[in-house]
Coordinates of C-alpha atoms in Angstrom, one line a residue:
Q1 CA 104.0 84.7 70.2
V2 CA 105.5 87.4 72.3
Q3 CA 108.7 86.3 74.2
L4 CA 110.1 87.9 77.3
V5 CA 113.7 87.4 78.2
E6 CA 115.2 88.3 81.5
S7 CA 118.8 89.0 82.3
G8 CA 120.9 90.5 85.1
G9 CA 120.5 88.0 87.8
G10 CA 123.4 86.6 89.7
L11 CA 125.1 86.3 93.1
V12 CA 125.5 89.4 95.2
Q13 CA 126.3 90.0 98.9
A14 CA 123.7 91.4 101.2
G15 CA 123.5 95.1 100.9
G16 CA 124.5 95.0 97.3
S17 CA 122.5 95.9 94.1
L18 CA 121.4 94.2 90.9
R19 CA 119.5 95.5 87.9
L20 CA 117.3 93.0 86.1
S21 CA 116.3 93.6 82.5
C22 CA 113.4 92.1 80.6
T23 CA 113.3 92.5 76.8
A24 CA 110.3 91.7 74.8
S25 CA 110.3 90.4 71.2
E26 CA 107.6 93.0 70.4
R27 CA 106.6 96.4 71.6
I28 CA 104.1 95.3 74.2
F29 CA 105.1 97.3 77.2
T30 CA 103.7 100.7 76.4
G31 CA 100.1 101.1 77.4
N32 CA 100.0 97.6 79.0
L33 CA 100.5 96.1 82.4
M34 CA 104.0 94.9 83.1
G35 CA 105.8 93.8 86.2
W36 CA 108.1 91.5 88.1
F37 CA 107.3 88.5 90.2
R38 CA 109.5 86.2 92.2
Q39 CA 109.3 82.6 93.4
I40 CA 111.2 81.1 96.3
P41 CA 111.5 77.3 96.2
G42 CA 108.5 75.8 97.9
N43 CA 106.5 79.0 97.8
Q44 CA 104.0 80.4 95.4
R45 CA 105.0 83.0 92.9
E46 CA 104.5 86.5 94.4
L47 CA 104.2 90.0 93.0
V48 CA 107.3 92.2 93.4
A49 CA 106.5 95.3 91.4
L50 CA 103.8 96.3 88.9
L51 CA 103.8 99.2 86.4
S52 CA 100.3 100.1 85.3
R53 CA 99.1 101.5 82.0
D54 CA 99.0 105.0 83.4
G55 CA 102.7 104.8 84.5
S56 CA 102.0 104.4 88.2
A57 CA 104.0 101.7 90.1
D58 CA 103.0 99.5 92.9
Y59 CA 105.4 97.5 95.1
A60 CA 105.1 94.7 97.5
D61 CA 105.7 95.9 101.0
F62 CA 108.8 93.8 101.4
V63 CA 110.6 95.7 98.6
K64 CA 109.2 99.2 99.0
G65 CA 112.0 101.8 99.2
R66 CA 114.6 99.3 97.9
F67 CA 113.4 98.2 94.4
T68 CA 112.3 100.4 91.4
I69 CA 110.5 99.3 88.3
S70 CA 111.0 101.3 85.1
T71 CA 111.0 101.2 81.4
D72 CA 112.9 103.0 78.6
N73 CA 111.9 104.6 75.4
T74 CA 112.4 101.5 73.3
E75 CA 109.0 100.2 74.5
T76 CA 110.5 96.7 74.7
T77 CA 112.5 96.7 77.9
V78 CA 111.4 96.9 81.5
Y79 CA 113.9 97.0 84.4
L80 CA 114.0 96.2 88.1
Q81 CA 116.6 98.0 90.0
M82 CA 117.2 96.2 93.3
N83 CA 119.1 97.9 96.1
S84 CA 119.9 97.0 99.6
L85 CA 119.4 93.3 98.8
K86 CA 118.8 90.9 101.6
P87 CA 119.3 87.1 101.8
E88 CA 115.5 86.7 101.8
D89 CA 115.4 88.3 98.4
T90 CA 116.9 85.1 97.0
A91 CA 114.5 83.8 94.4
V92 CA 113.9 83.3 90.7
Y93 CA 112.6 86.6 89.3
Y94 CA 110.1 86.5 86.4
C95 CA 109.1 89.3 84.1
Y96 CA 105.4 89.6 83.3
A97 CA 103.3 91.5 80.8
H98 CA 99.6 91.6 80.0
A99 CA 98.7 92.6 76.5
S100 CA 95.4 90.7 75.7
Y101 CA 97.2 87.7 77.1
D102 CA 99.5 87.0 80.0
Y103 CA 103.2 86.7 79.1
W104 CA 106.0 85.4 81.3
G105 CA 109.7 85.2 80.9
Q106 CA 111.7 82.1 81.8
G107 CA 113.1 83.6 85.0
T108 CA 116.5 84.7 86.2
Q109 CA 118.1 83.5 89.5
V110 CA 119.0 86.1 92.1
T111 CA 121.0 84.9 95.0
V112 CA 121.9 87.1 97.9
S113 CA 124.6 85.8 100.3
S114 CA 124.7 86.9 104.0

């Protein structure tokens, strides 16, 4: 069973930056779909960023130009660099990967104060 573990969440002031990391227990990121979602209390989970098998990235309109998804050469870690954070970015952020099955992390809280 593949496990995804997020880290890097926390409290930051508006305009600040955070970098989330997601580490997988196996090398599942290379050649597979991976991404980040978020969930605001009372709302459905929504896509933030997706990295396709060909390396191309797609972003939700509300984070374009501010967030960047990337991986490193370990094939087990995916990042979400979040800049110019806004209070409305406050949410629990989840790492996601699809490799035959859907895998989710446990989530990491990001809180942006005004």
